[in-house]
PDB file of C-alpha atoms in Angstrom:
ATOM      1  CA  MET A 181      46.702 -63.890   8.123  1.00 49.00           C
ATOM      2  CA  SER A 182      44.545 -66.437   6.332  1.00 61.00           C
ATOM      3  CA  ALA A 183      45.982 -68.170   3.271  1.00 83.00           C
ATOM      4  CA  ALA A 184      45.305 -66.709  -0.156  1.00 93.00           C
ATOM      5  CA  ARG A 185      42.399 -68.564  -1.778  1.00 97.00           C
ATOM      6  CA  VAL A 186      42.781 -69.578  -5.422  1.00 97.00           C
ATOM      7  CA  GLY A 187      39.698 -70.979  -7.143  1.00 98.00           C
ATOM      8  CA  VAL A 188      40.281 -73.911  -9.512  1.00 98.00           C
ATOM      9  CA  VAL A 189      37.466 -74.370 -12.015  1.00 98.00           C
ATOM     10  CA  THR A 190      36.137 -77.749 -13.149  1.00 98.00           C
ATOM     11  CA  PHE A 191      34.028 -78.031 -16.304  1.00 97.00           C
ATOM     12  CA  PRO A 192      32.755 -81.344 -17.671  1.00 97.00           C
ATOM     13  CA  GLY A 193      35.860 -82.650 -19.461  1.00 96.00           C
ATOM     14  CA  THR A 194      38.443 -80.641 -17.499  1.00 97.00           C
ATOM     15  CA  LEU A 195      41.580 -82.742 -16.902  1.00 97.00           C
ATOM     16  CA  ASP A 196      44.160 -80.655 -15.086  1.00 97.00           C
ATOM     17  CA  ASP A 197      42.167 -79.303 -12.151  1.00 97.00           C
ATOM     18  CA  GLN A 198      43.722 -81.688  -9.615  1.00 97.00           C
ATOM     19  CA  ASP A 199      47.280 -80.816 -10.698  1.00 97.00           C
ATOM     20  CA  ALA A 200      46.409 -77.120 -10.574  1.00 98.00           C
ATOM     21  CA  ALA A 201      44.929 -77.443  -7.073  1.00 98.00           C
ATOM     22  CA  ARG A 202      48.012 -79.365  -5.944  1.00 97.00           C
ATOM     23  CA  ALA A 203      50.326 -76.667  -7.319  1.00 97.00           C
ATOM     24  CA  VAL A 204      48.298 -73.988  -5.511  1.00 97.00           C
ATOM     25  CA  ARG A 205      48.691 -75.895  -2.228  1.00 97.00           C
ATOM     26  CA  LEU A 206      52.426 -76.461  -2.809  1.00 96.00           C
ATOM     27  CA  VAL A 207      53.136 -72.734  -2.590  1.00 95.00           C
ATOM     28  CA  GLY A 208      51.062 -72.407   0.560  1.00 95.00           C
ATOM     29  CA  ALA A 209      47.811 -71.063  -0.837  1.00 96.00           C
ATOM     30  CA  GLN A 210      44.390 -72.625  -0.417  1.00 97.00           C
ATOM     31  CA  ALA A 211      42.848 -74.296  -3.470  1.00 98.00           C
ATOM     32  CA  VAL A 212      39.087 -73.769  -3.676  1.00 98.00           C
ATOM     33  CA  PRO A 213      37.195 -76.074  -6.091  1.00 98.00           C
ATOM     34  CA  LEU A 214      34.764 -74.124  -8.282  1.00 98.00           C
ATOM     35  CA  TRP A 215      32.064 -75.948 -10.274  1.00 98.00           C
ATOM     36  CA  HIS A 216      31.092 -74.718 -13.731  1.00 97.00           C
ATOM     37  CA  ALA A 217      27.346 -74.898 -13.045  1.00 97.00           C
ATOM     38  CA  ASP A 218      27.493 -72.771  -9.879  1.00 97.00           C
ATOM     39  CA  ARG A 219      27.113 -69.012  -9.875  1.00 97.00           C
ATOM     40  CA  ASP A 220      29.366 -68.679  -6.861  1.00 96.00           C
ATOM     41  CA  LEU A 221      33.017 -67.619  -6.838  1.00 97.00           C
ATOM     42  CA  LYS A 222      33.130 -68.450  -3.091  1.00 97.00           C
ATOM     43  CA  GLY A 223      35.023 -65.248  -2.378  1.00 96.00           C
ATOM     44  CA  VAL A 224      38.281 -66.456  -3.975  1.00 97.00           C
ATOM     45  CA  ASP A 225      41.201 -64.079  -4.467  1.00 97.00           C
ATOM     46  CA  ALA A 226      42.169 -65.474  -7.892  1.00 98.00           C
ATOM     47  CA  VAL A 227      40.924 -68.025 -10.436  1.00 98.00           C
ATOM     48  CA  PHE A 228      42.773 -70.792 -12.310  1.00 98.00           C
ATOM     49  CA  LEU A 229      41.096 -72.153 -15.469  1.00 98.00           C
ATOM     50  CA  PRO A 230      42.792 -75.508 -16.096  1.00 98.00           C
ATOM     51  CA  GLY A 231      43.335 -77.468 -19.284  1.00 97.00           C
ATOM     52  CA  GLY A 232      41.439 -80.416 -20.672  1.00 96.00           C
ATOM     53  CA  PHE A 233      38.610 -80.855 -23.129  1.00 95.00           C
ATOM     54  CA  SER A 234      35.703 -78.976 -21.583  1.00 95.00           C
ATOM     55  CA  TYR A 235      32.408 -79.998 -23.195  1.00 93.00           C
ATOM     56  CA  GLY A 236      34.414 -82.338 -25.425  1.00 93.00           C
ATOM     57  CA  ASP A 237      35.756 -79.352 -27.397  1.00 94.00           C
ATOM     58  CA  TYR A 238      32.389 -79.455 -29.200  1.00 94.00           C
ATOM     59  CA  LEU A 239      31.811 -76.649 -31.730  1.00 95.00           C
ATOM     60  CA  ARG A 240      35.142 -74.936 -30.909  1.00 95.00           C
ATOM     61  CA  CYS A 241      37.501 -75.369 -27.962  1.00 96.00           C
ATOM     62  CA  GLY A 242      36.064 -73.292 -25.133  1.00 95.00           C
ATOM     63  CA  ALA A 243      33.005 -72.141 -27.103  1.00 95.00           C
ATOM     64  CA  ILE A 244      30.455 -73.847 -24.837  1.00 94.00           C
ATOM     65  CA  SER A 245      32.368 -73.368 -21.574  1.00 95.00           C
ATOM     66  CA  ARG A 246      32.361 -69.647 -22.147  1.00 94.00           C
ATOM     67  CA  PHE A 247      28.617 -69.595 -21.417  1.00 95.00           C
ATOM     68  CA  ALA A 248      28.778 -71.717 -18.246  1.00 96.00           C
ATOM     69  CA  PRO A 249      26.994 -70.094 -15.271  1.00 97.00           C
ATOM     70  CA  LEU A 250      30.306 -69.730 -13.434  1.00 98.00           C
ATOM     71  CA  MET A 251      31.816 -67.857 -16.410  1.00 97.00           C
ATOM     72  CA  GLU A 252      29.039 -65.280 -16.089  1.00 97.00           C
ATOM     73  CA  GLU A 253      30.555 -64.525 -12.673  1.00 98.00           C
ATOM     74  CA  ILE A 254      34.199 -64.773 -13.752  1.00 98.00           C
ATOM     75  CA  VAL A 255      33.978 -62.438 -16.772  1.00 98.00           C
ATOM     76  CA  PRO A 256      32.794 -59.306 -14.907  1.00 98.00           C
ATOM     77  CA  ALA A 257      35.068 -60.110 -11.933  1.00 98.00           C
ATOM     78  CA  ALA A 258      38.083 -60.392 -14.266  1.00 98.00           C
ATOM     79  CA  LYS A 259      37.162 -57.106 -15.922  1.00 98.00           C
ATOM     80  CA  ALA A 260      37.057 -55.571 -12.446  1.00 98.00           C
ATOM     81  CA  GLY A 261      40.571 -56.796 -11.662  1.00 97.00           C
ATOM     82  CA  LEU A 262      40.271 -60.338 -10.241  1.00 98.00           C
ATOM     83  CA  PRO A 263      43.454 -62.225 -11.200  1.00 98.00           C
ATOM     84  CA  VAL A 264      42.565 -65.023 -13.653  1.00 98.00           C
ATOM     85  CA  ILE A 265      44.875 -67.426 -15.467  1.00 98.00           C
ATOM     86  CA  GLY A 266      43.916 -69.940 -18.151  1.00 98.00           C
ATOM     87  CA  THR A 267      46.253 -72.676 -19.327  1.00 98.00           C
ATOM     88  CA  CYS A 268      45.641 -74.644 -22.524  1.00 97.00           C
ATOM     89  CA  ASN A 269      41.865 -75.160 -22.655  1.00 97.00           C
ATOM     90  CA  GLY A 270      41.637 -72.395 -20.055  1.00 98.00           C
ATOM     91  CA  PHE A 271      43.440 -70.033 -22.492  1.00 98.00           C
ATOM     92  CA  GLN A 272      41.002 -71.076 -25.228  1.00 98.00           C
ATOM     93  CA  ILE A 273      38.082 -70.280 -22.901  1.00 98.00           C
ATOM     94  CA  LEU A 274      39.533 -66.837 -22.044  1.00 98.00           C
ATOM     95  CA  CYS A 275      39.795 -66.026 -25.767  1.00 98.00           C
ATOM     96  CA  GLU A 276      36.277 -67.287 -26.511  1.00 97.00           C
ATOM     97  CA  ALA A 277      35.015 -65.177 -23.598  1.00 97.00           C
ATOM     98  CA  HIS A 278      36.850 -62.148 -25.100  1.00 97.00           C
ATOM     99  CA  LEU A 279      38.774 -61.579 -21.885  1.00 98.00           C
ATOM    100  CA  LEU A 280      41.842 -61.926 -24.116  1.00 98.00           C
ATOM    101  CA  PRO A 281      42.070 -60.999 -27.817  1.00 98.00           C
ATOM    102  CA  GLY A 282      42.594 -63.439 -30.681  1.00 97.00           C
ATOM    103  CA  ALA A 283      41.860 -67.154 -30.873  1.00 97.00           C
ATOM    104  CA  LEU A 284      43.504 -70.576 -30.705  1.00 97.00           C
ATOM    105  CA  THR A 285      43.216 -72.695 -33.847  1.00 97.00           C
ATOM    106  CA  ARG A 286      44.273 -76.130 -35.091  1.00 96.00           C
ATOM    107  CA  ASN A 287      48.025 -76.758 -34.941  1.00 97.00           C
ATOM    108  CA  ALA A 288      49.595 -76.018 -38.319  1.00 96.00           C
ATOM    109  CA  SER A 289      51.061 -79.534 -38.378  1.00 95.00           C
ATOM    110  CA  LEU A 290      47.618 -81.045 -37.625  1.00 93.00           C
ATOM    111  CA  HIS A 291      49.433 -83.169 -35.029  1.00 96.00           C
ATOM    112  CA  TYR A 292      48.677 -83.212 -31.352  1.00 97.00           C
ATOM    113  CA  VAL A 293      51.943 -82.068 -29.770  1.00 97.00           C
ATOM    114  CA  CYS A 294      53.044 -83.326 -26.341  1.00 97.00           C
ATOM    115  CA  ARG A 295      56.572 -82.363 -25.351  1.00 96.00           C
ATOM    116  CA  ASP A 296      58.784 -80.332 -23.042  1.00 96.00           C
ATOM    117  CA  GLN A 297      58.942 -76.823 -24.460  1.00 98.00           C
ATOM    118  CA  ARG A 298      61.501 -74.079 -23.946  1.00 98.00           C
ATOM    119  CA  LEU A 299      59.956 -70.677 -23.403  1.00 98.00           C
ATOM    120  CA  ARG A 300      61.028 -67.131 -22.700  1.00 98.00           C
ATOM    121  CA  VAL A 301      59.155 -65.086 -20.111  1.00 98.00           C
ATOM    122  CA  GLU A 302      58.688 -61.797 -21.964  1.00 98.00           C
ATOM    123  CA  GLN A 303      56.560 -59.975 -19.455  1.00 96.00           C
ATOM    124  CA  THR A 304      56.760 -59.963 -15.678  1.00 97.00           C
ATOM    125  CA  ALA A 305      54.301 -57.114 -15.068  1.00 95.00           C
ATOM    126  CA  THR A 306      51.371 -59.484 -14.566  1.00 96.00           C
ATOM    127  CA  ALA A 307      49.673 -60.994 -11.535  1.00 96.00           C
ATOM    128  CA  TRP A 308      50.968 -64.413 -12.610  1.00 97.00           C
ATOM    129  CA  THR A 309      54.596 -63.846 -13.714  1.00 97.00           C
ATOM    130  CA  ASN A 310      55.990 -61.221 -11.315  1.00 96.00           C
ATOM    131  CA  THR A 311      58.476 -63.592  -9.623  1.00 97.00           C
ATOM    132  CA  PHE A 312      60.233 -64.407 -12.914  1.00 98.00           C
ATOM    133  CA  ALA A 313      63.127 -62.340 -14.269  1.00 97.00           C
ATOM    134  CA  ALA A 314      62.353 -60.513 -17.507  1.00 95.00           C
ATOM    135  CA  GLY A 315      63.703 -62.598 -20.369  1.00 97.00           C
ATOM    136  CA  GLN A 316      64.085 -65.691 -18.164  1.00 98.00           C
ATOM    137  CA  GLU A 317      64.155 -68.965 -20.084  1.00 98.00           C
ATOM    138  CA  ILE A 318      62.025 -71.758 -18.669  1.00 98.00           C
ATOM    139  CA  VAL A 319      60.827 -75.243 -19.684  1.00 97.00           C
ATOM    140  CA  LEU A 320      57.189 -76.321 -19.362  1.00 97.00           C
ATOM    141  CA  PRO A 321      55.186 -79.195 -20.859  1.00 97.00           C
ATOM    142  CA  VAL A 322      52.898 -78.442 -23.805  1.00 97.00           C
ATOM    143  CA  LYS A 323      50.144 -80.864 -24.852  1.00 97.00           C
ATOM    144  CA  HIS A 324      47.547 -79.662 -27.313  1.00 97.00           C
ATOM    145  CA  GLY A 325      46.087 -80.079 -30.786  1.00 97.00           C
ATOM    146  CA  GLU A 326      44.676 -76.564 -31.095  1.00 97.00           C
ATOM    147  CA  GLY A 327      47.193 -74.094 -29.765  1.00 98.00           C
ATOM    148  CA  ARG A 328      48.076 -71.957 -32.761  1.00 98.00           C
ATOM    149  CA  TYR A 329      47.506 -68.397 -31.581  1.00 98.00           C
ATOM    150  CA  VAL A 330      46.060 -66.133 -34.278  1.00 97.00           C
ATOM    151  CA  ALA A 331      44.851 -62.543 -34.289  1.00 96.00           C
ATOM    152  CA  ASP A 332      44.404 -59.933 -36.989  1.00 94.00           C
ATOM    153  CA  ALA A 333      47.386 -57.757 -37.909  1.00 95.00           C
ATOM    154  CA  ASP A 334      46.211 -54.755 -35.866  1.00 96.00           C
ATOM    155  CA  THR A 335      45.628 -56.843 -32.735  1.00 97.00           C
ATOM    156  CA  LEU A 336      48.997 -58.536 -33.121  1.00 97.00           C
ATOM    157  CA  ALA A 337      50.754 -55.186 -33.520  1.00 98.00           C
ATOM    158  CA  ALA A 338      48.965 -53.841 -30.432  1.00 97.00           C
ATOM    159  CA  LEU A 339      49.955 -56.924 -28.405  1.00 98.00           C
ATOM    160  CA  GLU A 340      53.610 -56.434 -29.301  1.00 98.00           C
ATOM    161  CA  ALA A 341      53.572 -52.653 -28.899  1.00 97.00           C
ATOM    162  CA  GLY A 342      51.878 -52.886 -25.497  1.00 96.00           C
ATOM    163  CA  ASP A 343      54.179 -55.667 -24.227  1.00 96.00           C
ATOM    164  CA  HIS A 344      51.181 -57.966 -23.844  1.00 98.00           C
ATOM    165  CA  VAL A 345      53.041 -61.088 -24.992  1.00 98.00           C
ATOM    166  CA  VAL A 346      53.835 -62.905 -21.733  1.00 98.00           C
ATOM    167  CA  VAL A 347      55.606 -66.075 -22.927  1.00 98.00           C
ATOM    168  CA  ARG A 348      57.096 -66.982 -26.299  1.00 98.00           C
ATOM    169  CA  TYR A 349      58.181 -70.352 -27.701  1.00 98.00           C
ATOM    170  CA  LEU A 350      61.927 -70.963 -28.036  1.00 98.00           C
ATOM    171  CA  GLY A 351      63.703 -73.745 -29.894  1.00 96.00           C
ATOM    172  CA  GLY A 352      60.867 -74.499 -32.291  1.00 96.00           C
ATOM    173  CA  ASN A 353      57.251 -73.405 -32.388  1.00 98.00           C
ATOM    174  CA  PRO A 354      55.028 -76.419 -31.543  1.00 98.00           C
ATOM    175  CA  ASN A 355      51.880 -75.224 -33.300  1.00 98.00           C
ATOM    176  CA  GLY A 356      52.648 -72.436 -35.788  1.00 97.00           C
ATOM    177  CA  SER A 357      51.345 -69.636 -33.551  1.00 98.00           C
ATOM    178  CA  LEU A 358      51.892 -66.118 -34.878  1.00 97.00           C
ATOM    179  CA  ASN A 359      55.066 -64.412 -33.599  1.00 98.00           C
ATOM    180  CA  ASP A 360      55.828 -67.639 -31.615  1.00 98.00           C
ATOM    181  CA  ILE A 361      53.258 -66.495 -29.050  1.00 98.00           C
ATOM    182  CA  ALA A 362      52.716 -68.998 -26.226  1.00 98.00           C
ATOM    183  CA  GLY A 363      50.822 -66.718 -23.845  1.00 98.00           C
ATOM    184  CA  ILE A 364      49.416 -63.207 -23.527  1.00 98.00           C
ATOM    185  CA  ARG A 365      47.970 -60.861 -20.922  1.00 98.00           C
ATOM    186  CA  ASN A 366      45.216 -58.280 -20.895  1.00 97.00           C
ATOM    187  CA  GLU A 367      45.838 -54.546 -20.612  1.00 96.00           C
ATOM    188  CA  ALA A 368      45.650 -54.534 -16.818  1.00 96.00           C
ATOM    189  CA  GLY A 369      47.860 -57.620 -16.428  1.00 96.00           C
ATOM    190  CA  ASN A 370      45.429 -59.465 -14.139  1.00 97.00           C
ATOM    191  CA  VAL A 371      44.303 -61.891 -16.877  1.00 98.00           C
ATOM    192  CA  VAL A 372      46.888 -64.217 -18.432  1.00 98.00           C
ATOM    193  CA  GLY A 373      46.405 -67.092 -20.872  1.00 98.00           C
ATOM    194  CA  LEU A 374      49.028 -69.541 -22.111  1.00 98.00           C
ATOM    195  CA  MET A 375      49.116 -72.903 -23.880  1.00 98.00           C
ATOM    196  CA  PRO A 376      51.947 -74.494 -21.802  1.00 98.00           C
ATOM    197  CA  HIS A 377      51.199 -76.083 -18.431  1.00 98.00           C
ATOM    198  CA  PRO A 378      52.831 -74.537 -15.329  1.00 98.00           C
ATOM    199  CA  GLU A 379      50.785 -76.869 -13.076  1.00 97.00           C
ATOM    200  CA  HIS A 380      52.573 -79.920 -14.554  1.00 96.00           C
ATOM    201  CA  ALA A 381      56.023 -78.564 -13.739  1.00 96.00           C
ATOM    202  CA  VAL A 382      56.070 -78.054  -9.987  1.00 96.00           C
ATOM    203  CA  GLU A 383      57.642 -81.253  -8.617  1.00 93.00           C
ATOM    204  CA  GLU A 384      60.718 -83.167  -9.794  1.00 87.00           C
ATOM    205  CA  LEU A 385      59.365 -86.363  -8.237  1.00 86.00           C
ATOM    206  CA  VAL A 386      56.786 -86.889 -10.987  1.00 82.00           C
ATOM    207  CA  GLY A 387      59.283 -86.553 -13.840  1.00 80.00           C
ATOM    208  CA  ALA A 388      58.462 -82.958 -14.733  1.00 86.00           C
ATOM    209  CA  PRO A 389      61.058 -81.359 -17.009  1.00 89.00           C
ATOM    210  CA  SER A 390      61.551 -78.575 -14.465  1.00 94.00           C
ATOM    211  CA  THR A 391      59.899 -76.894 -11.523  1.00 96.00           C
ATOM    212  CA  ASP A 392      59.653 -73.655 -13.507  1.00 97.00           C
ATOM    213  CA  GLY A 393      55.854 -73.777 -13.304  1.00 97.00           C
ATOM    214  CA  LEU A 394      56.053 -72.876  -9.627  1.00 97.00           C
ATOM    215  CA  GLY A 395      56.843 -69.284 -10.622  1.00 97.00           C
ATOM    216  CA  PHE A 396      53.268 -68.732 -11.788  1.00 97.00           C
ATOM    217  CA  PHE A 397      51.934 -69.845  -8.402  1.00 97.00           C
ATOM    218  CA  THR A 398      54.480 -67.964  -6.286  1.00 96.00           C
ATOM    219  CA  SER A 399      53.673 -64.902  -8.410  1.00 96.00           C
ATOM    220  CA  ILE A 400      49.962 -64.975  -7.630  1.00 95.00           C
ATOM    221  CA  LEU A 401      50.706 -65.564  -3.957  1.00 94.00           C
ATOM    222  CA  LYS A 402      53.076 -62.589  -3.865  1.00 92.00           C
ATOM    223  CA  ASN A 403      50.520 -60.527  -5.759  1.00 89.00           C
ATOM    224  CA  LEU A 404      47.759 -61.361  -3.273  1.00 89.00           C
ATOM    225  CA  VAL A 405      49.871 -60.936  -0.138  1.00 85.00           C
ATOM    226  CA  ASN A 406      51.049 -57.519  -1.301  1.00 78.00           C
ATOM    227  CA  ALA A 407      47.585 -56.457  -2.456  1.00 68.00           C
TER     228      ALA A 407
ATOM    229  CA  MET B   3       8.298 -74.841 -40.251  1.00 81.00           C
ATOM    230  CA  ALA B   4      11.357 -73.659 -42.069  1.00 94.00           C
ATOM    231  CA  ARG B   5      14.960 -74.715 -42.286  1.00 96.00           C
ATOM    232  CA  VAL B   6      17.693 -72.119 -42.091  1.00 98.00           C
ATOM    233  CA  ILE B   7      21.282 -72.946 -43.050  1.00 98.00           C
ATOM    234  CA  VAL B   8      24.212 -71.258 -41.375  1.00 98.00           C
ATOM    235  CA  ASP B   9      27.584 -71.776 -43.045  1.00 98.00           C
ATOM    236  CA  VAL B  10      30.671 -70.947 -40.995  1.00 98.00           C
ATOM    237  CA  MET B  11      34.072 -70.617 -42.675  1.00 98.00           C
ATOM    238  CA  LEU B  12      37.488 -69.592 -41.388  1.00 97.00           C
ATOM    239  CA  LYS B  13      38.270 -66.083 -42.624  1.00 96.00           C
ATOM    240  CA  PRO B  14      40.344 -66.152 -45.824  1.00 95.00           C
ATOM    241  CA  GLU B  15      43.457 -64.900 -44.049  1.00 93.00           C
ATOM    242  CA  ILE B  16      43.339 -67.650 -41.392  1.00 94.00           C
ATOM    243  CA  LEU B  17      45.429 -70.725 -42.221  1.00 94.00           C
ATOM    244  CA  ASP B  18      43.276 -73.854 -42.692  1.00 95.00           C
ATOM    245  CA  PRO B  19      45.617 -76.831 -42.223  1.00 95.00           C
ATOM    246  CA  GLN B  20      42.699 -79.289 -42.419  1.00 95.00           C
ATOM    247  CA  GLY B  21      41.662 -77.968 -45.820  1.00 96.00           C
ATOM    248  CA  GLN B  22      45.283 -78.147 -46.963  1.00 96.00           C
ATOM    249  CA  ALA B  23      45.553 -81.777 -45.839  1.00 95.00           C
ATOM    250  CA  ILE B  24      42.409 -82.622 -47.819  1.00 96.00           C
ATOM    251  CA  ALA B  25      43.774 -80.817 -50.872  1.00 96.00           C
ATOM    252  CA  ARG B  26      46.988 -82.839 -50.623  1.00 95.00           C
ATOM    253  CA  ALA B  27      45.063 -86.116 -50.264  1.00 96.00           C
ATOM    254  CA  LEU B  28      42.902 -85.625 -53.353  1.00 97.00           C
ATOM    255  CA  PRO B  29      45.627 -86.140 -56.010  1.00 96.00           C
ATOM    256  CA  ARG B  30      46.749 -89.303 -54.220  1.00 96.00           C
ATOM    257  CA  LEU B  31      43.203 -90.623 -54.667  1.00 96.00           C
ATOM    258  CA  GLY B  32      43.246 -89.834 -58.359  1.00 97.00           C
ATOM    259  CA  PHE B  33      41.288 -86.554 -58.251  1.00 97.00           C
ATOM    260  CA  SER B  34      42.984 -83.864 -60.297  1.00 94.00           C
ATOM    261  CA  GLY B  35      42.368 -80.209 -61.093  1.00 95.00           C
ATOM    262  CA  VAL B  36      41.821 -79.016 -57.502  1.00 96.00           C
ATOM    263  CA  SER B  37      43.811 -75.904 -56.648  1.00 96.00           C
ATOM    264  CA  SER B  38      42.747 -75.547 -52.999  1.00 96.00           C
ATOM    265  CA  VAL B  39      40.260 -76.708 -50.357  1.00 97.00           C
ATOM    266  CA  ARG B  40      38.856 -74.800 -47.369  1.00 97.00           C
ATOM    267  CA  GLN B  41      36.926 -76.692 -44.706  1.00 97.00           C
ATOM    268  CA  GLY B  42      34.012 -75.196 -42.791  1.00 97.00           C
ATOM    269  CA  LYS B  43      30.905 -76.028 -40.773  1.00 97.00           C
ATOM    270  CA  ARG B  44      27.240 -76.190 -41.817  1.00 98.00           C
ATOM    271  CA  PHE B  45      24.427 -75.830 -39.284  1.00 98.00           C
ATOM    272  CA  GLU B  46      20.846 -76.849 -40.175  1.00 97.00           C
ATOM    273  CA  ILE B  47      18.435 -74.976 -37.942  1.00 97.00           C
ATOM    274  CA  GLU B  48      14.793 -76.051 -37.892  1.00 97.00           C
ATOM    275  CA  LEU B  49      12.502 -73.190 -36.908  1.00 96.00           C
ATOM    276  CA  GLU B  50       9.161 -73.726 -35.205  1.00 95.00           C
ATOM    277  CA  GLY B  51       7.607 -70.989 -37.328  1.00 93.00           C
ATOM    278  CA  ALA B  52       8.247 -69.203 -40.613  1.00 94.00           C
ATOM    279  CA  ALA B  53      11.657 -67.873 -41.614  1.00 94.00           C
ATOM    280  CA  ASP B  54      10.525 -64.261 -41.543  1.00 95.00           C
ATOM    281  CA  GLU B  55      12.840 -61.306 -41.031  1.00 96.00           C
ATOM    282  CA  ALA B  56      12.504 -61.434 -37.241  1.00 96.00           C
ATOM    283  CA  ALA B  57      13.389 -65.139 -37.159  1.00 96.00           C
ATOM    284  CA  LEU B  58      16.374 -64.604 -39.453  1.00 97.00           C
ATOM    285  CA  ALA B  59      17.590 -61.760 -37.277  1.00 97.00           C
ATOM    286  CA  GLU B  60      17.462 -64.172 -34.344  1.00 97.00           C
ATOM    287  CA  VAL B  61      19.456 -66.791 -36.301  1.00 98.00           C
ATOM    288  CA  ARG B  62      22.081 -64.175 -37.174  1.00 98.00           C
ATOM    289  CA  LYS B  63      22.319 -63.395 -33.458  1.00 98.00           C
ATOM    290  CA  MET B  64      22.830 -67.124 -32.741  1.00 97.00           C
ATOM    291  CA  ALA B  65      25.604 -67.208 -35.322  1.00 98.00           C
ATOM    292  CA  GLU B  66      27.311 -64.134 -33.829  1.00 97.00           C
ATOM    293  CA  THR B  67      26.980 -65.415 -30.267  1.00 96.00           C
ATOM    294  CA  LEU B  68      27.749 -69.109 -30.511  1.00 97.00           C
ATOM    295  CA  LEU B  69      27.948 -70.766 -33.932  1.00 98.00           C
ATOM    296  CA  ALA B  70      30.847 -68.642 -35.217  1.00 98.00           C
ATOM    297  CA  ASN B  71      33.809 -67.052 -33.491  1.00 97.00           C
ATOM    298  CA  THR B  72      33.832 -63.823 -35.472  1.00 96.00           C
ATOM    299  CA  VAL B  73      37.439 -63.201 -34.464  1.00 96.00           C
ATOM    300  CA  ILE B  74      38.505 -65.922 -36.913  1.00 96.00           C
ATOM    301  CA  GLU B  75      35.345 -67.000 -38.771  1.00 97.00           C
ATOM    302  CA  ASP B  76      32.765 -65.557 -41.194  1.00 98.00           C
ATOM    303  CA  TYR B  77      29.211 -66.854 -41.385  1.00 98.00           C
ATOM    304  CA  SER B  78      26.338 -66.700 -43.846  1.00 98.00           C
ATOM    305  CA  VAL B  79      22.632 -67.337 -43.274  1.00 98.00           C
ATOM    306  CA  ARG B  80      20.136 -68.579 -45.887  1.00 97.00           C
ATOM    307  CA  VAL B  81      16.706 -70.172 -45.943  1.00 97.00           C
ATOM    308  CA  GLU B  82      16.540 -73.614 -47.529  1.00 92.00           C
ATOM    309  CA  GLY B  83      13.719 -74.679 -49.790  1.00 74.00           C
TER     310      GLY B  83
END
């Protein structure tokens, strides 16, 4: 059986693509570099949208990236079931592209926050969190200036009622997000966005606060192997 | 040639920490009598032709598509001059 192929997208200004690709390889999958200006998903089985400052965060975080040629391929593929995860700037792009509801706005404190963050995995019925235990507490790095999740009251109620909140902040909310939301999923569970960085927490050697991030990568591998 | 202005503001119910920080700074600088500040964006769009109804409809489409995120922002369009 050939290895599962996970596409890692690079926009101008993306920072975390190399860490994401490394994490994909660590769990035994193949990392396939995808370039924002191409219209080719190269037949990947899943897509990782990494963090950074794509297009310099001009206009709004993710607002320009959303219209990249590659996104025109990713959006319909995601709607058709392709597993897609966005972390940090990737989450912002998924919201701007309306693959996930709501938006990410300036941290309530106005400070850029960079710290190890406790989280609770609320939802394991997704392509990206199925190897966690429901309610499992994990620690991942967060590093962002615009991570405050907001949505209107109806959307928020629907997210909670439908169990679409995937991860929630514990031990202090770093950005003032509504309902302490750190990450959400779409209805089908194939699209997940979160502000924390699983790809930075996969190896103890580099001083990561945990290796809890590996769970997101083992989840997608399990999802693809069983598919 | 015509200039069309698009103003984009966070919806009233969305917290604007930048506006709040400005409002807090003003008294320190000796400005009094300000009860609140909201910060937004202004786009100046130069049209090649006249700002007729068709052109304004196109500008509204630009605002909906790119200039504003209507999930969290409202926009208004007006012709300058």
